[in-house]
Short mmCIF file of C-alpha atoms (C1' of nucleotides) in Angstrom, two decimals:
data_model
loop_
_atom_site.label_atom_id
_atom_site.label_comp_id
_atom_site.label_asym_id
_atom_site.label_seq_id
_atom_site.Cartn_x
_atom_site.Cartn_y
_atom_site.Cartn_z
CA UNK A 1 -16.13 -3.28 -1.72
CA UNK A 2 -19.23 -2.98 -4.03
CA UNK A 3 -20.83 -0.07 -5.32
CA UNK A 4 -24.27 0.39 -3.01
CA UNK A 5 -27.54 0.93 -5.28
CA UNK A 6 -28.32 3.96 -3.85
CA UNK A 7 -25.07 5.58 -5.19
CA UNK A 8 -25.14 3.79 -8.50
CA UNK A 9 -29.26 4.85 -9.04
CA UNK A 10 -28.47 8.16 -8.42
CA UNK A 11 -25.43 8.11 -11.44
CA UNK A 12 -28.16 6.82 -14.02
CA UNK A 13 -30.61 9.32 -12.36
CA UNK A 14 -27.63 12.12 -13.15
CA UNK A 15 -26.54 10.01 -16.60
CA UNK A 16 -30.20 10.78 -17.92
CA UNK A 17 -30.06 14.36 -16.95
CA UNK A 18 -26.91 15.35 -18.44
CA UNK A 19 -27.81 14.91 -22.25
CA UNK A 20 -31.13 17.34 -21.02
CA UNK A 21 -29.10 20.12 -19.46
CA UNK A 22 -28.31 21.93 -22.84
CA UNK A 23 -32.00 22.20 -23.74
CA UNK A 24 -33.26 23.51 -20.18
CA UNK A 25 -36.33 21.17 -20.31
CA UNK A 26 -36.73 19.69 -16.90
CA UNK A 27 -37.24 15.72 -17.07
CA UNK A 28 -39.45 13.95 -14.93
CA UNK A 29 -39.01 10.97 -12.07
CA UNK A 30 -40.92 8.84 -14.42
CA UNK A 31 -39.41 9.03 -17.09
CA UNK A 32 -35.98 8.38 -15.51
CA UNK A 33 -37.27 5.51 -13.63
CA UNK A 34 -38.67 3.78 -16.54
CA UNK A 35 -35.56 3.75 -18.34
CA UNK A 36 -33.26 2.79 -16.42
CA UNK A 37 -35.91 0.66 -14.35
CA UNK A 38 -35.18 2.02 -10.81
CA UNK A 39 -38.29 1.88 -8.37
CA UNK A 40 -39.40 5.37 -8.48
CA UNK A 41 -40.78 6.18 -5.24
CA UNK A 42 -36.97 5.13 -4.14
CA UNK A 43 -35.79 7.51 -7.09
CA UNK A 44 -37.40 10.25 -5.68
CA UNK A 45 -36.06 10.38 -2.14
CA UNK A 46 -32.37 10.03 -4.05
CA UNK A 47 -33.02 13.15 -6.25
CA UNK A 48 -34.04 15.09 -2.62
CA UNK A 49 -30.69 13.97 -1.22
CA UNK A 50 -29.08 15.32 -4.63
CA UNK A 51 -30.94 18.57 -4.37
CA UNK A 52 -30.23 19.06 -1.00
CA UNK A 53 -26.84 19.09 -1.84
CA UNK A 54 -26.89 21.46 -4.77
CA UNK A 55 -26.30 18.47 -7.65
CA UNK A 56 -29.64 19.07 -8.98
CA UNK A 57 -32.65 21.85 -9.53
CA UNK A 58 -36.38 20.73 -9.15
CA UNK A 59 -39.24 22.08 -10.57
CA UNK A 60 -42.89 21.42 -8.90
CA UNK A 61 -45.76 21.56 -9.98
CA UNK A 62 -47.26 20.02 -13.65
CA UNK A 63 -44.01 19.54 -16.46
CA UNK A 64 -42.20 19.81 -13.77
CA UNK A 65 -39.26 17.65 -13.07
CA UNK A 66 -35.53 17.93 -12.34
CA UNK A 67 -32.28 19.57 -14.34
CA UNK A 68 -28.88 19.45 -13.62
CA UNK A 69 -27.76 22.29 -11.40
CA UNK A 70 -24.62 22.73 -13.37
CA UNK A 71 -22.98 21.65 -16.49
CA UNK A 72 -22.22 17.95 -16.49
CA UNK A 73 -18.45 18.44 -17.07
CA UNK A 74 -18.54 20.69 -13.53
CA UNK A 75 -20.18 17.41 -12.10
CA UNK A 76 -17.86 14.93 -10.62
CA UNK A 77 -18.67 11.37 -9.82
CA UNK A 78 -17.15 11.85 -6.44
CA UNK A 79 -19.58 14.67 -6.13
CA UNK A 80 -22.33 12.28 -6.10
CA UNK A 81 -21.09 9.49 -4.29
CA UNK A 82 -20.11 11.77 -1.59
CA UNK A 83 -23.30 13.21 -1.25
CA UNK A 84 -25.36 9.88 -1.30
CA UNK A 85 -23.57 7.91 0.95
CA UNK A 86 -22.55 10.93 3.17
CA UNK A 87 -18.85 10.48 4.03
CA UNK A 88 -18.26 14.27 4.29
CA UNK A 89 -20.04 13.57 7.73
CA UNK A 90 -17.81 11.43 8.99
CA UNK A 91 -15.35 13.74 10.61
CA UNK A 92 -17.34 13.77 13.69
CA UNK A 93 -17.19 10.38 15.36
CA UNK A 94 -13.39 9.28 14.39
CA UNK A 95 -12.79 6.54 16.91
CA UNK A 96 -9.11 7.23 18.36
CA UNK A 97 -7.06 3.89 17.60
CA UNK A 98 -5.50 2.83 20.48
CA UNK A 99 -2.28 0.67 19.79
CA UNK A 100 0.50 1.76 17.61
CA UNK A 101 -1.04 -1.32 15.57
CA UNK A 102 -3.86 0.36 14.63
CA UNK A 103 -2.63 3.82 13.49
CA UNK A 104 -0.73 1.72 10.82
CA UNK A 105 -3.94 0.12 9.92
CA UNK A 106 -5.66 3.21 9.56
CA UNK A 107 -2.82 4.71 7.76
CA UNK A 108 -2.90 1.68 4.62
CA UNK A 109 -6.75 2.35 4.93
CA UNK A 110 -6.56 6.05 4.43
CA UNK A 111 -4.13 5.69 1.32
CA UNK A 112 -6.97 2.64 -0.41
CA UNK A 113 -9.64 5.82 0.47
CA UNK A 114 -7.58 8.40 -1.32
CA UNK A 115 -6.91 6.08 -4.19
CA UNK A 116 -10.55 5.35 -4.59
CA UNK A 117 -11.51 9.13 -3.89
CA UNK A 118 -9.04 10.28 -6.97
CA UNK A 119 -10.45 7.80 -9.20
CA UNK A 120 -13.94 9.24 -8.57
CA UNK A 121 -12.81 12.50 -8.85
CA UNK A 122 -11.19 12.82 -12.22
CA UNK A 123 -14.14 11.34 -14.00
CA UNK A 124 -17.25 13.96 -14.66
CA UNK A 125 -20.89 12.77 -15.92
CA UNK A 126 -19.66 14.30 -18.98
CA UNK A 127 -16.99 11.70 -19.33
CA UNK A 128 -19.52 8.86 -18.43
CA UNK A 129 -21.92 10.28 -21.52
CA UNK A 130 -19.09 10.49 -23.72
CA UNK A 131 -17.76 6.87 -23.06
CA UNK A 132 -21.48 5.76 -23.25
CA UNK A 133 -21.79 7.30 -26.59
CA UNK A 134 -18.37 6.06 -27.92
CA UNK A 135 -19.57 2.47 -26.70
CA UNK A 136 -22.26 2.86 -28.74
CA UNK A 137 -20.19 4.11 -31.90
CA UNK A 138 -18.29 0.99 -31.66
CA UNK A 139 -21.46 -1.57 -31.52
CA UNK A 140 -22.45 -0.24 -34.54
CA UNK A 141 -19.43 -0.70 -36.31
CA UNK A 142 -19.55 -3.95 -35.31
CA UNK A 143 -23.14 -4.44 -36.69
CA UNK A 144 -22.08 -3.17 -39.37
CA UNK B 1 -15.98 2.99 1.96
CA UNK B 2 -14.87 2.80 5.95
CA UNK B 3 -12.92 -0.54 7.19
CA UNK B 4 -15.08 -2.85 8.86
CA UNK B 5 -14.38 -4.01 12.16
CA UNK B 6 -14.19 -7.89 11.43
CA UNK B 7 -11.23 -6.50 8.87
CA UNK B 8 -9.80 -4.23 11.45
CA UNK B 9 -9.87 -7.28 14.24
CA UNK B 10 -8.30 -10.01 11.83
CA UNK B 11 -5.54 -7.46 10.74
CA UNK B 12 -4.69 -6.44 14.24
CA UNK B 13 -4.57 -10.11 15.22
CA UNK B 14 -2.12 -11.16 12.27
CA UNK B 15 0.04 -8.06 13.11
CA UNK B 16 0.01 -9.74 17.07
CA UNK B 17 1.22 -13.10 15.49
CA UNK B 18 3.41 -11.30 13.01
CA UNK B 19 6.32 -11.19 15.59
CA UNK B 20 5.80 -14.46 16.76
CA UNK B 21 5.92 -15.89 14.17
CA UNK B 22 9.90 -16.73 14.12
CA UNK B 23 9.61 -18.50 17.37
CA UNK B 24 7.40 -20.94 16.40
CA UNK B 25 5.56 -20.02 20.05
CA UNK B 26 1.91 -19.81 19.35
CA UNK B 27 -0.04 -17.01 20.76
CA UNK B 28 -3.53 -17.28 22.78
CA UNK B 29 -6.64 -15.14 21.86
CA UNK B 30 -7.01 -14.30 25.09
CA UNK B 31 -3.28 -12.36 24.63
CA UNK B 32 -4.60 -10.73 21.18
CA UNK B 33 -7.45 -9.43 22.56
CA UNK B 34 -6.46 -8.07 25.82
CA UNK B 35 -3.42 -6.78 23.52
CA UNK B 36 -5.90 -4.93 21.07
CA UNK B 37 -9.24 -4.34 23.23
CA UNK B 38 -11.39 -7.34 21.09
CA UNK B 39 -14.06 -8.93 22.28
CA UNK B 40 -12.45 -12.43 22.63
CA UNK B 41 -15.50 -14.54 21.15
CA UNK B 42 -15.40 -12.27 18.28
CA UNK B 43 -11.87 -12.69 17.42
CA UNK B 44 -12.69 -16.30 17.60
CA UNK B 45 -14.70 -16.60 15.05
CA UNK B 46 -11.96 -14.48 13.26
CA UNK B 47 -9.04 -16.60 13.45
CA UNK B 48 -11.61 -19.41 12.67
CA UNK B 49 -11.55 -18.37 9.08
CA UNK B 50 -8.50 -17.15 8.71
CA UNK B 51 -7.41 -20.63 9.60
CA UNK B 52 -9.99 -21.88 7.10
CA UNK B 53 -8.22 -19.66 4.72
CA UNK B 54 -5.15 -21.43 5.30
CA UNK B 55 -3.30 -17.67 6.88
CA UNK B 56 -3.25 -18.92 10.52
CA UNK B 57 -2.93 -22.63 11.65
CA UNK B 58 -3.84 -23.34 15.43
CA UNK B 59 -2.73 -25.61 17.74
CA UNK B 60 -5.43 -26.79 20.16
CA UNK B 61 -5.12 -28.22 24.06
CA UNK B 62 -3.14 -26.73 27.07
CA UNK B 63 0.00 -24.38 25.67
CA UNK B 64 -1.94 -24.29 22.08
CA UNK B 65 -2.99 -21.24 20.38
CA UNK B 66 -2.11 -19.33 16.91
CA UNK B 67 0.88 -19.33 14.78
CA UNK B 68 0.93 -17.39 11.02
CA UNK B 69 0.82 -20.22 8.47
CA UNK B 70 3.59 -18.40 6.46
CA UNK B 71 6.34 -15.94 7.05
CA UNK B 72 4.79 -12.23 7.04
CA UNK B 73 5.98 -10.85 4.24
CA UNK B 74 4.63 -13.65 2.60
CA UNK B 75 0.58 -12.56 3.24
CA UNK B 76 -0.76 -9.35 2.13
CA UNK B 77 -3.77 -6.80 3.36
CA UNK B 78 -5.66 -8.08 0.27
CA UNK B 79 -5.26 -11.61 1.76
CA UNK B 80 -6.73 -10.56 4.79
CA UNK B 81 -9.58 -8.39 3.77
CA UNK B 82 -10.38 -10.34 0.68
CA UNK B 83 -10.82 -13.66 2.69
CA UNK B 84 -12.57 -12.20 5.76
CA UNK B 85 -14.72 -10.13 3.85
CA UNK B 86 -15.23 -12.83 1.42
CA UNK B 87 -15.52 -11.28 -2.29
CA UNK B 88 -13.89 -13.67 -3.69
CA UNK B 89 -17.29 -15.80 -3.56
CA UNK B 90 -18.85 -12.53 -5.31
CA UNK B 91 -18.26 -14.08 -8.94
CA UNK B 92 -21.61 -15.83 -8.51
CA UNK B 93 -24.04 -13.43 -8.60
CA UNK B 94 -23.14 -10.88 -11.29
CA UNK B 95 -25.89 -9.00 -11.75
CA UNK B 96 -26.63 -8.17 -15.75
CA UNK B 97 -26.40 -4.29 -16.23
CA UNK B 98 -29.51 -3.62 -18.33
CA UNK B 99 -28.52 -0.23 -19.97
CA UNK B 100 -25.60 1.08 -21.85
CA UNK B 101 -25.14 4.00 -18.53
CA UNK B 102 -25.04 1.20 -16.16
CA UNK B 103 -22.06 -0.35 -18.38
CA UNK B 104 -19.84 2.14 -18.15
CA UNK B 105 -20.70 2.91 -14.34
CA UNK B 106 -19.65 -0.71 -13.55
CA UNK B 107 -16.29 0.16 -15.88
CA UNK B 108 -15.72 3.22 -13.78
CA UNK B 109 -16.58 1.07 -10.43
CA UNK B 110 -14.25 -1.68 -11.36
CA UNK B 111 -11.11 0.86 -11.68
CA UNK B 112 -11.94 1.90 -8.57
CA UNK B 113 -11.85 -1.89 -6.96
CA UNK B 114 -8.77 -2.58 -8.91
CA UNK B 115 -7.22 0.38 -7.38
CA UNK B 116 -7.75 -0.55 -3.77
CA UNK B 117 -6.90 -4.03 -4.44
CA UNK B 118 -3.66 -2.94 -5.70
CA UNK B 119 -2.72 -0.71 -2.33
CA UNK B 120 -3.57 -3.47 -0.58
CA UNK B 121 -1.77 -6.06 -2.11
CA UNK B 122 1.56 -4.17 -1.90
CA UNK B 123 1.55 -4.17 1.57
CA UNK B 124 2.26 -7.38 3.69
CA UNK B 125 2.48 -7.95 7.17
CA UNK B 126 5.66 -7.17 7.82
CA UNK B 127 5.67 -3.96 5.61
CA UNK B 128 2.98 -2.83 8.53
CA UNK B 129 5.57 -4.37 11.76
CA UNK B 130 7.76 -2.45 9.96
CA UNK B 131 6.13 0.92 9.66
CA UNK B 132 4.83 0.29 13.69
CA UNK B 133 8.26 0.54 14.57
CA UNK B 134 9.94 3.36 12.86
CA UNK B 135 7.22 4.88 13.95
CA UNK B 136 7.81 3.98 17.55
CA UNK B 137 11.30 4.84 16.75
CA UNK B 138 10.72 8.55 15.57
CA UNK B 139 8.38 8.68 19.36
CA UNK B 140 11.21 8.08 21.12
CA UNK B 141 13.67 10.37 19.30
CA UNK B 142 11.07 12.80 20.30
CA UNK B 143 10.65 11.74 23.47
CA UNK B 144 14.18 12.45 23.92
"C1'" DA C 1 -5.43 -41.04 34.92
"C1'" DG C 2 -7.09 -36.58 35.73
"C1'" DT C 3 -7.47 -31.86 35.29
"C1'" DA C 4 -6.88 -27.43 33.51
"C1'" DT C 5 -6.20 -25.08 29.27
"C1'" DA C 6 -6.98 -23.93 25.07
"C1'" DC C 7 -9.33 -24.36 20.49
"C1'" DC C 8 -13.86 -25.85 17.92
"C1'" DC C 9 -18.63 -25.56 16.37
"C1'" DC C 10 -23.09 -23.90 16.33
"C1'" DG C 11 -26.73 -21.14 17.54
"C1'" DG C 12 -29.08 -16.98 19.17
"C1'" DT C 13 -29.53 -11.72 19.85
"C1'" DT C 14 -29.48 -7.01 19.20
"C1'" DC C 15 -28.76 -3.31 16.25
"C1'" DT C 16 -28.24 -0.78 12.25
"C1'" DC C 17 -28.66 0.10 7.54
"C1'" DC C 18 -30.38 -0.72 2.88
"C1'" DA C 19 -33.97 -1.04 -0.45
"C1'" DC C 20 -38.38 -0.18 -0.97
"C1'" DT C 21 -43.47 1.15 -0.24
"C1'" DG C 22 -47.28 4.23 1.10
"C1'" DG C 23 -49.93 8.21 2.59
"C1'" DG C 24 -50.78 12.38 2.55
"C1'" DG C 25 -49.51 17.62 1.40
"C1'" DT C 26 -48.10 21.56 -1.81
"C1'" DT C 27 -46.91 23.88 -6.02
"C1'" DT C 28 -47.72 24.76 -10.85
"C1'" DG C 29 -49.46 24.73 -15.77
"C1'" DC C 30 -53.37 24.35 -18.60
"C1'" DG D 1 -60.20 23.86 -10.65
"C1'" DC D 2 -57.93 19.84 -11.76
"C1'" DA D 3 -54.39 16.95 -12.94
"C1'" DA D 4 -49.54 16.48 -12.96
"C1'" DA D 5 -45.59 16.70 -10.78
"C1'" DC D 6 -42.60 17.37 -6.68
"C1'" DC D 7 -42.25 17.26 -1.25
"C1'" DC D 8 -42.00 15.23 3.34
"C1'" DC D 9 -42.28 11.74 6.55
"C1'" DA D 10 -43.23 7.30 8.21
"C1'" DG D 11 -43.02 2.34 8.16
"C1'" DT D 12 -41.50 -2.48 6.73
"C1'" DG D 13 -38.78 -6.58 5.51
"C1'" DG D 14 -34.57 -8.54 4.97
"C1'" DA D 15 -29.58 -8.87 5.53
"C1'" DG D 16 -25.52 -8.36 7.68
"C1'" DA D 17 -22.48 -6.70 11.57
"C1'" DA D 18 -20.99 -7.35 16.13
"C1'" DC D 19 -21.49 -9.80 19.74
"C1'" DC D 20 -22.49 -13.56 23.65
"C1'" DG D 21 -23.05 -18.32 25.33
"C1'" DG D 22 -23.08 -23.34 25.73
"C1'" DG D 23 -21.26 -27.45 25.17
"C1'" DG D 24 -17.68 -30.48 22.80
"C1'" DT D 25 -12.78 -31.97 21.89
"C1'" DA D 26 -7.83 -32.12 21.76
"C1'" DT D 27 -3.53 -31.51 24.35
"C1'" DA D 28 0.06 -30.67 28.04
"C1'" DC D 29 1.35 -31.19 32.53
"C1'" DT D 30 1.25 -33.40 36.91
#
DNA sequence: AGTATACCCCGGTTCTCCACTGGGGTTTGC
DNA sequence: GCAAACCCCAGTGGAGAACCGGGGTATACT
């Protein structure tokens, strides 16, 4: 019941982005990993997964980097989790429960998924930035 | 964010003892597993810490087997997956966000735990022997 | 008493996945 | 043309999941 890394270095990855989209600069693996100090040859292979699923754009060659693909309010954080951990994929090999038991496990187990998946859903890396920056407003009132 | 099979086992085992549990007969694993298709060392080790966790108690020697250690409305999912899954040992290692995006990640994250939790501590036992058989009840009135 | 029946404990094994590292290749801007 | 970036693929080490097996111990029944 804990958040994997991959899923959570991919929402920094996304959290850096977002404040970039506006300007259209791309922003670099380096940079990203730096800051929020994520190995960055692990980075990288996360930002493929994310671009092969449409989350991000890439840019090759030199100042190159990545962008968001879409405004960060039209990004949700069950987008990204989704992708990462690949549970759209898991249609395929649904074992069939055998005993009566078991559907009624499966049944508590599918509510706790839905629960989790709403949760995810209603929050946008938008939201995350503007909590982030709110946080922030509030530490320096207090340092004040 | 799929139910493991060690959860799976332990709460098709309790839902076996569930019924039992008024008689005061204790149950084999040998029964439970044949019952449920679970590889009977497995469930072993299972019951093993369930007992630990004070949910089962077991009474060894010819004739000896499991018995719940309270009625079954009395123990919830959470009980059951929090115990064999063991995060309640999980306060050790905290690990120290480092950046103000990876604060409100965890904040988003914990919402998301809390909401699970709370699905599964609303069900117990018997809420699930329940649901089994109205559900077995609305097979037969289509059976019919 | 003796024996069969069950739990008890501990250890090993195979397999898969996660987190991470490394070696090249290709595209692009200057 | 060269350096800066992404791209792809491959491998590695560790951890945990899901088992299996052997030997020990308590208990009921005869």
């Amino acid at each position: 019941m804990d958040l994997s890394c991959k899923s959570e270095y991919a929402l920094l990855a996304l959290l850096e982005l977002s404040p970039h989209y506006a300007s259209g600069e791309p922003l670099q693996i380096r940079q990203i990993s730096s800051q929020q100090n994520i190995p960055d040859r692990y980075l990288e292979q996360l930002l493929a997964t994310l671009r092969r699923a449409g989350l991000v754009k890439s840019q090759r060659g030199a100042r190159g980097g990545y962008l968001l693909a879409r405004d960060p309010w039209k990004i949700s954080l069950y987008d990204v989790v989704s992708c990462i951990e690949g549970f759209d994929a898991q249609a395929d090999v649904t074992k069939v429960p055998d005993t009566s038991e078991a559907v009624v496990i499966q049944d508590v187990w599918g509510e706790v998924r839905q629960a989790a998946e709403a949760i995810l859903q209603k929050y946008t890396l938008q939201d995350l930035v503007d909590q982030r920056n709110a946080k922030q407003q509030v530490d320096i009132m207090y340092y004040i």
